[in-house]
């Protein structure tokens, strides 16, 4: 049986704006705060500002690469699943995970439902937050990255995409908080 890949929704303005490769840049220093942002939380139909967490709880910013509601990055899909499956471990330690995607609201709503996401999925279709955090881009979408912030919003750890090490593991992300809360 011949399987045909559905590319509906892939070739849009975001795709062409992110087509050319731009490497991720390591611009943020450990122990320093990161830029604030305000994005739609698709999972809970609210708006989230990063600054709302400062002084209250640690946060992991998990920038992920989803092409459309039907096409996931082969490196990011297992990472999204692992974060979702282990979300309670993070919550039990008082840590919030903010999963950030460049898919639009409609695509993101389908993703939340199809993957049964428990953690907030934040939609950034303009890719402004991806660019602010200098995650890089290639072949139609921003690259994945993870930023681990303490409860005061200071950077404890960052992981930028590479072909040798795609995403920081759940264990690595949890380990960065040992003794930091």
PDB file of N, CA, C and O in Angstrom, residues 10 12-22 64-68 71-73 76 101-103 127 130-131 135-144 161:
ATOM      1  N   UNK A  10       1.633  23.048   5.416  1.00  0.00           N
ATOM      2  CA  UNK A  10       3.076  23.156   5.642  1.00  0.00           C
ATOM      3  C   UNK A  10       3.667  24.386   4.966  1.00  0.00           C
ATOM      4  O   UNK A  10       4.436  25.130   5.562  1.00  0.00           O
ATOM      5  N   UNK A  12       3.446  27.657   4.231  1.00  0.00           N
ATOM      6  CA  UNK A  12       2.784  28.907   4.568  1.00  0.00           C
ATOM      7  C   UNK A  12       3.841  29.987   4.773  1.00  0.00           C
ATOM      8  O   UNK A  12       5.030  29.764   4.563  1.00  0.00           O
ATOM      9  N   UNK A  13       3.412  31.165   5.187  1.00  0.00           N
ATOM     10  CA  UNK A  13       4.343  32.279   5.381  1.00  0.00           C
ATOM     11  C   UNK A  13       5.433  31.921   6.396  1.00  0.00           C
ATOM     12  O   UNK A  13       6.602  32.250   6.207  1.00  0.00           O
ATOM     13  N   UNK A  14       5.052  31.244   7.475  1.00  0.00           N
ATOM     14  CA  UNK A  14       6.029  30.849   8.499  1.00  0.00           C
ATOM     15  C   UNK A  14       7.098  29.944   7.911  1.00  0.00           C
ATOM     16  O   UNK A  14       8.287  30.098   8.180  1.00  0.00           O
ATOM     17  N   UNK A  15       6.689  29.011   7.058  1.00  0.00           N
ATOM     18  CA  UNK A  15       7.633  28.078   6.435  1.00  0.00           C
ATOM     19  C   UNK A  15       8.698  28.843   5.644  1.00  0.00           C
ATOM     20  O   UNK A  15       9.892  28.617   5.810  1.00  0.00           O
ATOM     21  N   UNK A  16       8.266  29.756   4.782  1.00  0.00           N
ATOM     22  CA  UNK A  16       9.206  30.487   3.935  1.00  0.00           C
ATOM     23  C   UNK A  16      10.057  31.469   4.741  1.00  0.00           C
ATOM     24  O   UNK A  16      11.218  31.693   4.427  1.00  0.00           O
ATOM     25  N   UNK A  17       9.493  32.015   5.814  1.00  0.00           N
ATOM     26  CA  UNK A  17      10.234  32.942   6.665  1.00  0.00           C
ATOM     27  C   UNK A  17      11.331  32.218   7.455  1.00  0.00           C
ATOM     28  O   UNK A  17      12.317  32.827   7.857  1.00  0.00           O
ATOM     29  N   UNK A  18      11.149  30.921   7.696  1.00  0.00           N
ATOM     30  CA  UNK A  18      12.099  30.126   8.481  1.00  0.00           C
ATOM     31  C   UNK A  18      12.869  29.114   7.636  1.00  0.00           C
ATOM     32  O   UNK A  18      13.488  28.205   8.178  1.00  0.00           O
ATOM     33  N   UNK A  19      12.817  29.263   6.324  1.00  0.00           N
ATOM     34  CA  UNK A  19      13.416  28.255   5.455  1.00  0.00           C
ATOM     35  C   UNK A  19      14.942  28.244   5.515  1.00  0.00           C
ATOM     36  O   UNK A  19      15.567  27.204   5.678  1.00  0.00           O
ATOM     37  N   UNK A  20      15.555  29.411   5.381  1.00  0.00           N
ATOM     38  CA  UNK A  20      17.020  29.468   5.363  1.00  0.00           C
ATOM     39  C   UNK A  20      17.601  29.160   6.740  1.00  0.00           C
ATOM     40  O   UNK A  20      17.067  29.602   7.750  1.00  0.00           O
ATOM     41  N   UNK A  21      18.676  28.411   6.784  1.00  0.00           N
ATOM     42  CA  UNK A  21      19.257  28.068   8.084  1.00  0.00           C
ATOM     43  C   UNK A  21      19.885  29.273   8.789  1.00  0.00           C
ATOM     44  O   UNK A  21      20.591  30.062   8.184  1.00  0.00           O
ATOM     45  N   UNK A  22      19.566  29.391  10.062  1.00  0.00           N
ATOM     46  CA  UNK A  22      20.208  30.355  10.950  1.00  0.00           C
ATOM     47  C   UNK A  22      20.603  29.556  12.187  1.00  0.00           C
ATOM     48  O   UNK A  22      19.752  28.925  12.816  1.00  0.00           O
ATOM     49  N   UNK A  64       9.850  23.841  20.896  1.00  0.00           N
ATOM     50  CA  UNK A  64       9.770  22.604  20.130  1.00  0.00           C
ATOM     51  C   UNK A  64       9.475  22.881  18.672  1.00  0.00           C
ATOM     52  O   UNK A  64       8.955  23.940  18.320  1.00  0.00           O
ATOM     53  N   UNK A  65       9.782  21.915  17.858  1.00  0.00           N
ATOM     54  CA  UNK A  65       9.670  22.059  16.401  1.00  0.00           C
ATOM     55  C   UNK A  65       8.522  21.175  15.912  1.00  0.00           C
ATOM     56  O   UNK A  65       8.642  19.959  15.841  1.00  0.00           O
ATOM     57  N   UNK A  66       7.426  21.825  15.586  1.00  0.00           N
ATOM     58  CA  UNK A  66       6.267  21.142  15.018  1.00  0.00           C
ATOM     59  C   UNK A  66       5.974  21.861  13.706  1.00  0.00           C
ATOM     60  O   UNK A  66       5.805  23.080  13.689  1.00  0.00           O
ATOM     61  N   UNK A  67       5.930  21.123  12.617  1.00  0.00           N
ATOM     62  CA  UNK A  67       5.718  21.745  11.312  1.00  0.00           C
ATOM     63  C   UNK A  67       4.246  22.104  11.100  1.00  0.00           C
ATOM     64  O   UNK A  67       3.919  23.217  10.730  1.00  0.00           O
ATOM     65  N   UNK A  68       3.356  21.152  11.308  1.00  0.00           N
ATOM     66  CA  UNK A  68       1.912  21.381  11.244  1.00  0.00           C
ATOM     67  C   UNK A  68       1.274  20.438  12.249  1.00  0.00           C
ATOM     68  O   UNK A  68       1.960  19.643  12.884  1.00  0.00           O
ATOM     69  N   UNK A  71       2.427  17.048  11.078  1.00  0.00           N
ATOM     70  CA  UNK A  71       3.844  16.734  10.883  1.00  0.00           C
ATOM     71  C   UNK A  71       4.688  17.270  12.027  1.00  0.00           C
ATOM     72  O   UNK A  71       4.741  18.479  12.251  1.00  0.00           O
ATOM     73  N   UNK A  72       5.325  16.324  12.720  1.00  0.00           N
ATOM     74  CA  UNK A  72       6.196  16.656  13.837  1.00  0.00           C
ATOM     75  C   UNK A  72       7.645  16.412  13.435  1.00  0.00           C
ATOM     76  O   UNK A  72       7.940  15.533  12.644  1.00  0.00           O
ATOM     77  N   UNK A  73       8.524  17.174  14.019  1.00  0.00           N
ATOM     78  CA  UNK A  73       9.949  16.932  13.852  1.00  0.00           C
ATOM     79  C   UNK A  73      10.252  15.549  14.451  1.00  0.00           C
ATOM     80  O   UNK A  73       9.814  15.247  15.563  1.00  0.00           O
ATOM     81  N   UNK A  76      11.842  15.990  17.821  1.00  0.00           N
ATOM     82  CA  UNK A  76      11.044  16.656  18.855  1.00  0.00           C
ATOM     83  C   UNK A  76       9.852  15.833  19.319  1.00  0.00           C
ATOM     84  O   UNK A  76       9.468  15.919  20.486  1.00  0.00           O
ATOM     85  N   UNK A 101       5.590  26.404  20.663  1.00  0.00           N
ATOM     86  CA  UNK A 101       5.575  25.960  19.274  1.00  0.00           C
ATOM     87  C   UNK A 101       5.312  27.138  18.352  1.00  0.00           C
ATOM     88  O   UNK A 101       4.760  28.151  18.770  1.00  0.00           O
ATOM     89  N   UNK A 102       5.689  26.979  17.095  1.00  0.00           N
ATOM     90  CA  UNK A 102       5.436  28.034  16.111  1.00  0.00           C
ATOM     91  C   UNK A 102       4.154  27.770  15.319  1.00  0.00           C
ATOM     92  O   UNK A 102       3.835  28.527  14.411  1.00  0.00           O
ATOM     93  N   UNK A 103       3.422  26.720  15.662  1.00  0.00           N
ATOM     94  CA  UNK A 103       2.156  26.467  14.970  1.00  0.00           C
ATOM     95  C   UNK A 103       1.124  27.504  15.399  1.00  0.00           C
ATOM     96  O   UNK A 103       1.184  28.041  16.503  1.00  0.00           O
ATOM     97  N   UNK A 127       6.968  33.521  15.489  1.00  0.00           N
ATOM     98  CA  UNK A 127       8.326  33.063  15.842  1.00  0.00           C
ATOM     99  C   UNK A 127       9.134  34.148  16.557  1.00  0.00           C
ATOM    100  O   UNK A 127      10.350  34.025  16.695  1.00  0.00           O
ATOM    101  N   UNK A 130      10.916  32.683  19.613  1.00  0.00           N
ATOM    102  CA  UNK A 130      12.017  31.840  19.150  1.00  0.00           C
ATOM    103  C   UNK A 130      13.215  32.705  18.767  1.00  0.00           C
ATOM    104  O   UNK A 130      14.354  32.403  19.108  1.00  0.00           O
ATOM    105  N   UNK A 131      12.955  33.807  18.044  1.00  0.00           N
ATOM    106  CA  UNK A 131      14.046  34.688  17.612  1.00  0.00           C
ATOM    107  C   UNK A 131      14.671  35.429  18.799  1.00  0.00           C
ATOM    108  O   UNK A 131      15.885  35.613  18.864  1.00  0.00           O
ATOM    109  N   UNK A 135      16.995  30.619  19.075  1.00  0.00           N
ATOM    110  CA  UNK A 135      17.015  29.160  18.952  1.00  0.00           C
ATOM    111  C   UNK A 135      17.516  28.691  17.588  1.00  0.00           C
ATOM    112  O   UNK A 135      17.864  27.521  17.444  1.00  0.00           O
ATOM    113  N   UNK A 136      17.519  29.571  16.598  1.00  0.00           N
ATOM    114  CA  UNK A 136      17.923  29.191  15.249  1.00  0.00           C
ATOM    115  C   UNK A 136      16.740  28.688  14.443  1.00  0.00           C
ATOM    116  O   UNK A 136      15.627  28.541  14.958  1.00  0.00           O
ATOM    117  N   UNK A 137      16.975  28.419  13.167  1.00  0.00           N
ATOM    118  CA  UNK A 137      15.905  27.943  12.284  1.00  0.00           C
ATOM    119  C   UNK A 137      16.499  27.192  11.110  1.00  0.00           C
ATOM    120  O   UNK A 137      17.677  27.374  10.781  1.00  0.00           O
ATOM    121  N   UNK A 138      15.675  26.337  10.499  1.00  0.00           N
ATOM    122  CA  UNK A 138      16.077  25.618   9.286  1.00  0.00           C
ATOM    123  C   UNK A 138      14.881  24.898   8.690  1.00  0.00           C
ATOM    124  O   UNK A 138      14.014  24.405   9.411  1.00  0.00           O
ATOM    125  N   UNK A 139      14.838  24.852   7.375  1.00  0.00           N
ATOM    126  CA  UNK A 139      13.845  24.073   6.636  1.00  0.00           C
ATOM    127  C   UNK A 139      12.409  24.303   7.076  1.00  0.00           C
ATOM    128  O   UNK A 139      11.641  23.382   7.253  1.00  0.00           O
ATOM    129  N   UNK A 140      12.058  25.560   7.282  1.00  0.00           N
ATOM    130  CA  UNK A 140      10.661  25.908   7.489  1.00  0.00           C
ATOM    131  C   UNK A 140      10.185  26.055   8.910  1.00  0.00           C
ATOM    132  O   UNK A 140       9.020  26.356   9.130  1.00  0.00           O
ATOM    133  N   UNK A 141      11.035  25.842   9.897  1.00  0.00           N
ATOM    134  CA  UNK A 141      10.589  25.980  11.287  1.00  0.00           C
ATOM    135  C   UNK A 141      11.768  26.327  12.191  1.00  0.00           C
ATOM    136  O   UNK A 141      12.911  25.974  11.896  1.00  0.00           O
ATOM    137  N   UNK A 142      11.474  27.008  13.306  1.00  0.00           N
ATOM    138  CA  UNK A 142      12.540  27.284  14.272  1.00  0.00           C
ATOM    139  C   UNK A 142      13.058  25.974  14.865  1.00  0.00           C
ATOM    140  O   UNK A 142      12.359  24.965  14.883  1.00  0.00           O
ATOM    141  N   UNK A 143      14.272  26.021  15.372  1.00  0.00           N
ATOM    142  CA  UNK A 143      14.888  24.837  15.979  1.00  0.00           C
ATOM    143  C   UNK A 143      14.491  24.706  17.449  1.00  0.00           C
ATOM    144  O   UNK A 143      14.175  25.704  18.098  1.00  0.00           O
ATOM    145  N   UNK A 144      14.529  23.493  17.991  1.00  0.00           N
ATOM    146  CA  UNK A 144      14.186  23.292  19.395  1.00  0.00           C
ATOM    147  C   UNK A 144      15.308  23.767  20.317  1.00  0.00           C
ATOM    148  O   UNK A 144      16.472  23.840  19.926  1.00  0.00           O
ATOM    149  N   UNK A 161      19.760  23.092  20.103  1.00  0.00           N
ATOM    150  CA  UNK A 161      19.737  21.953  19.181  1.00  0.00           C
ATOM    151  C   UNK A 161      21.075  21.746  18.484  1.00  0.00           C
ATOM    152  O   UNK A 161      21.728  22.689  18.060  1.00  0.00           O
TER     153      UNK A 161
END
